């Protein structure tokens, strides 16, 4: 009579798998705990919200890219002796906005304009507590972009300064309509982000290009 001895291989393998998964979970838990402690230290001791700082830096970078690309395009045309047309300016603005929206949109929302931030806060899509930091970041990014353009291309203030051709009233109305187009579309996308899906960045870019074309 042959007796079959019990096999412990399966039991041992199961025990090893359980031990491995338990050690992985403990390691992951300890890592998350350390990250949470660091964030808590920054928030409580230093009074800094890392997420908010990250959002503000993204806004500053996005505004910097927009202003530098526009100034760089005009400066390059001026250096080559080519007259900058309205279509070139609008296309550059639209393409830059598309790039910025796709790059920093998931981080900060890609406002890149104080008017957008204030409008979103007014309709309840953005907290008022974050508005000052966003505006400071956007203005700071714009100033840094113009100074960088001055260092790279030797830009002068007169080169990037616009003047109304038909009086201040006409300029105000045109800017009001152009801003309304951009904000209306942005608010629509915020209310129903599934309407355009992954094409939202391109839609915003087209709106910016259209606003540039009608405002001149």
Short mmCIF file of C-alpha atoms in Angstrom, two decimals:
data_model
loop_
_atom_site.label_atom_id
_atom_site.label_comp_id
_atom_site.label_asym_id
_atom_site.label_seq_id
_atom_site.Cartn_x
_atom_site.Cartn_y
_atom_site.Cartn_z
CA UNK A 1 0.00 0.00 0.00
CA UNK A 2 1.41 3.32 -1.07
CA UNK A 3 0.68 6.32 1.11
CA UNK A 4 0.68 9.77 -0.45
CA UNK A 5 2.44 12.31 1.67
CA UNK A 6 0.88 15.77 1.94
CA UNK A 7 2.53 18.43 -0.18
CA UNK A 8 3.46 21.71 1.47
CA UNK A 9 4.76 23.44 -1.66
CA UNK A 10 1.49 25.18 -2.48
CA UNK A 11 1.06 26.27 1.13
CA UNK A 12 4.59 27.66 1.25
CA UNK A 13 4.14 29.53 -2.03
CA UNK A 14 0.90 31.04 -0.79
CA UNK A 15 2.59 32.11 2.44
CA UNK A 16 5.48 33.67 0.53
CA UNK A 17 3.05 35.56 -1.73
CA UNK A 18 1.10 36.84 1.27
CA UNK A 19 4.31 37.93 2.99
CA UNK A 20 5.51 39.69 -0.17
CA UNK A 21 2.23 41.51 -0.71
CA UNK A 22 2.12 42.48 2.97
CA UNK A 23 5.65 43.88 2.82
CA UNK A 24 4.84 45.83 -0.35
CA UNK A 25 1.74 47.29 1.26
CA UNK A 26 3.66 48.26 4.38
CA UNK A 27 6.39 49.88 2.27
CA UNK A 28 3.81 51.80 0.24
CA UNK A 29 2.02 52.87 3.41
CA UNK A 30 5.24 54.09 5.01
CA UNK A 31 6.19 56.01 1.85
CA UNK A 32 2.79 57.68 1.68
CA UNK A 33 3.06 58.47 5.38
CA UNK A 34 6.42 60.15 4.91
CA UNK A 35 5.09 62.23 1.99
CA UNK A 36 2.06 63.23 4.05
CA UNK A 37 4.32 64.26 6.94
CA UNK A 38 6.42 66.41 4.62
CA UNK A 39 3.33 68.12 3.19
CA UNK A 40 1.93 68.63 6.66
CA UNK A 41 5.24 70.14 7.80
CA UNK A 42 5.28 72.57 4.85
CA UNK A 43 1.66 73.54 5.41
CA UNK A 44 1.72 73.91 9.19
CA UNK A 45 5.27 75.00 10.00
CA UNK A 46 6.13 77.07 6.93
CA UNK A 47 2.58 78.13 6.10
CA UNK A 48 3.01 76.95 2.50
CA UNK A 49 0.51 74.94 0.49
CA UNK A 50 2.60 72.93 -2.00
CA UNK A 51 -0.35 72.35 -4.33
CA UNK A 52 -1.22 76.05 -4.47
CA UNK A 53 2.41 77.02 -5.08
CA UNK A 54 2.58 74.45 -7.88
CA UNK A 55 -0.55 75.92 -9.47
CA UNK A 56 0.82 79.47 -9.22
CA UNK A 57 4.14 78.46 -10.76
CA UNK A 58 2.27 76.78 -13.60
CA UNK A 59 0.32 79.99 -14.26
CA UNK A 60 3.51 82.05 -14.21
CA UNK A 61 5.18 79.65 -16.65
CA UNK A 62 2.17 79.58 -18.97
CA UNK A 63 1.88 83.37 -19.07
CA UNK A 64 5.64 83.62 -19.61
CA UNK A 65 5.47 81.27 -22.60
CA UNK A 66 2.55 83.14 -24.15
CA UNK A 67 4.16 86.57 -23.84
CA UNK A 68 7.64 85.43 -24.85
CA UNK A 69 6.40 83.59 -27.94
CA UNK A 70 4.40 86.60 -29.13
CA UNK A 71 7.23 89.06 -28.47
CA UNK A 72 9.75 86.65 -29.97
CA UNK A 73 7.71 86.27 -33.14
CA UNK A 74 7.43 90.03 -33.61
CA UNK A 75 11.11 90.55 -32.81
CA UNK A 76 12.19 87.86 -35.26
CA UNK A 77 10.10 89.45 -38.01
CA UNK A 78 11.55 92.86 -37.20
CA UNK A 79 15.13 91.56 -37.28
CA UNK A 80 14.55 89.93 -40.67
CA UNK A 81 12.92 93.08 -41.98
CA UNK A 82 9.54 91.41 -42.51
CA UNK A 83 6.31 93.20 -41.72
CA UNK A 84 4.25 91.37 -39.09
CA UNK A 85 0.73 90.72 -40.31
CA UNK A 86 -2.38 90.26 -38.23
CA UNK A 87 -2.77 86.65 -39.36
CA UNK A 88 0.75 85.76 -38.20
CA UNK A 89 0.11 87.36 -34.84
CA UNK A 90 -3.22 85.59 -34.39
CA UNK A 91 -1.79 82.22 -35.45
CA UNK A 92 1.12 82.53 -33.02
CA UNK A 93 -1.22 83.44 -30.18
CA UNK A 94 -3.56 80.55 -30.98
CA UNK A 95 -0.81 77.93 -31.25
CA UNK A 96 0.88 79.13 -28.07
CA UNK A 97 -2.37 78.97 -26.13
CA UNK A 98 -3.00 75.43 -27.38
CA UNK A 99 0.45 74.34 -26.18
CA UNK A 100 0.02 76.06 -22.81
CA UNK A 101 -3.48 74.65 -22.22
CA UNK A 102 -2.35 71.09 -22.86
CA UNK A 103 0.82 71.50 -20.77
CA UNK A 104 -0.36 73.28 -17.62
CA UNK A 105 -4.12 72.84 -17.91
CA UNK A 106 -4.20 69.73 -15.70
CA UNK A 107 -2.19 71.60 -13.04
CA UNK A 108 -3.73 75.06 -12.76
CA UNK A 109 -6.49 75.26 -15.34
CA UNK A 110 -4.35 77.41 -17.67
CA UNK A 111 -6.03 80.76 -17.03
CA UNK A 112 -2.92 82.71 -18.18
CA UNK A 113 -4.94 85.92 -17.93
CA UNK A 114 -6.18 87.83 -14.87
CA UNK A 115 -9.48 88.49 -16.65
CA UNK A 116 -10.12 84.74 -16.93
CA UNK A 117 -9.28 84.20 -13.26
CA UNK A 118 -11.56 87.02 -12.10
CA UNK A 119 -14.39 85.88 -14.36
CA UNK A 120 -14.18 82.28 -13.15
CA UNK A 121 -14.21 83.49 -9.54
CA UNK A 122 -17.20 85.74 -10.22
CA UNK A 123 -19.31 82.86 -11.58
CA UNK A 124 -18.23 80.47 -8.84
CA UNK A 125 -15.90 78.24 -10.85
CA UNK A 126 -12.79 79.35 -8.95
CA UNK A 127 -12.25 80.23 -5.26
CA UNK A 128 -11.63 83.89 -4.48
CA UNK A 129 -8.92 82.92 -2.00
CA UNK A 130 -6.65 81.83 -4.87
CA UNK A 131 -7.28 84.87 -7.08
CA UNK A 132 -4.53 87.16 -5.66
CA UNK A 133 -1.83 84.52 -6.02
CA UNK A 134 -2.94 83.67 -9.57
CA UNK A 135 -2.96 87.33 -10.62
CA UNK A 136 0.47 87.96 -9.12
CA UNK A 137 1.84 84.87 -10.87
CA UNK A 138 0.36 85.90 -14.22
CA UNK A 139 1.61 89.48 -14.02
CA UNK A 140 5.02 88.28 -12.84
CA UNK A 141 5.28 85.81 -15.71
CA UNK A 142 4.41 88.54 -18.22
CA UNK A 143 6.99 90.95 -16.81
CA UNK A 144 9.67 88.26 -16.79
CA UNK A 145 8.85 87.36 -20.39
CA UNK A 146 9.25 90.93 -21.62
CA UNK A 147 12.56 91.35 -19.81
CA UNK A 148 13.75 88.04 -21.25
CA UNK A 149 12.74 89.25 -24.70
CA UNK A 150 14.70 92.43 -24.11
CA UNK A 151 17.81 90.42 -23.22
CA UNK A 152 17.44 88.00 -26.14
CA UNK A 153 16.20 90.28 -28.92
CA UNK A 154 16.98 93.76 -27.60
CA UNK A 155 13.30 94.69 -27.49
CA UNK A 156 12.30 98.25 -26.79
CA UNK A 157 9.18 99.36 -24.97
CA UNK A 158 7.82 101.06 -28.09
CA UNK A 159 8.02 97.79 -30.01
CA UNK A 160 5.54 95.90 -27.83
CA UNK A 161 3.32 98.85 -26.91
CA UNK A 162 -0.03 99.05 -28.68
CA UNK A 163 -1.93 102.26 -29.35
CA UNK A 164 -5.60 102.62 -30.28
CA UNK A 165 -6.10 103.76 -33.87
CA UNK A 166 -9.68 105.02 -33.50
CA UNK A 167 -9.78 106.39 -29.99
CA UNK A 168 -10.06 104.90 -26.54
CA UNK A 169 -13.81 104.25 -26.77
CA UNK A 170 -13.44 102.07 -29.84
CA UNK A 171 -10.49 100.23 -28.31
CA UNK A 172 -12.45 99.61 -25.10
CA UNK A 173 -15.44 98.16 -26.96
CA UNK A 174 -13.29 95.92 -29.13
CA UNK A 175 -11.35 94.61 -26.13
CA UNK A 176 -14.62 94.06 -24.28
CA UNK A 177 -16.05 91.98 -27.13
CA UNK A 178 -12.84 89.99 -27.61
CA UNK A 179 -12.61 89.23 -23.90
CA UNK A 180 -16.27 88.26 -23.83
CA UNK A 181 -15.75 85.72 -26.62
CA UNK A 182 -12.86 84.06 -24.81
CA UNK A 183 -14.56 84.06 -21.40
CA UNK A 184 -17.88 82.84 -22.79
CA UNK A 185 -16.22 79.89 -24.47
CA UNK A 186 -14.08 79.11 -21.43
CA UNK A 187 -17.11 79.15 -19.14
CA UNK A 188 -19.01 76.90 -21.55
CA UNK A 189 -16.18 74.37 -21.55
CA UNK A 190 -16.05 74.49 -17.76
CA UNK A 191 -19.77 73.79 -17.41
CA UNK A 192 -19.69 70.90 -19.87
CA UNK A 193 -16.12 69.61 -20.32
CA UNK A 194 -17.40 66.52 -22.15
CA UNK A 195 -18.74 68.62 -25.04
CA UNK A 196 -15.35 68.86 -26.72
CA UNK A 197 -13.30 66.32 -24.76
CA UNK A 198 -9.61 66.29 -25.67
CA UNK A 199 -10.19 69.04 -28.26
CA UNK A 200 -10.84 71.68 -25.60
CA UNK A 201 -7.30 73.06 -25.89
CA UNK A 202 -7.70 73.55 -29.63
CA UNK A 203 -11.09 75.21 -29.14
CA UNK A 204 -9.63 77.72 -26.68
CA UNK A 205 -6.74 78.39 -29.08
CA UNK A 206 -9.17 79.09 -31.91
CA UNK A 207 -11.10 81.48 -29.67
CA UNK A 208 -7.90 83.36 -28.83
CA UNK A 209 -6.96 83.59 -32.50
CA UNK A 210 -10.43 84.91 -33.34
CA UNK A 211 -10.21 87.47 -30.55
CA UNK A 212 -6.86 88.70 -31.90
CA UNK A 213 -8.26 88.97 -35.42
CA UNK A 214 -11.23 91.11 -34.42
CA UNK A 215 -9.26 93.29 -31.99
CA UNK A 216 -6.26 93.90 -34.24
#
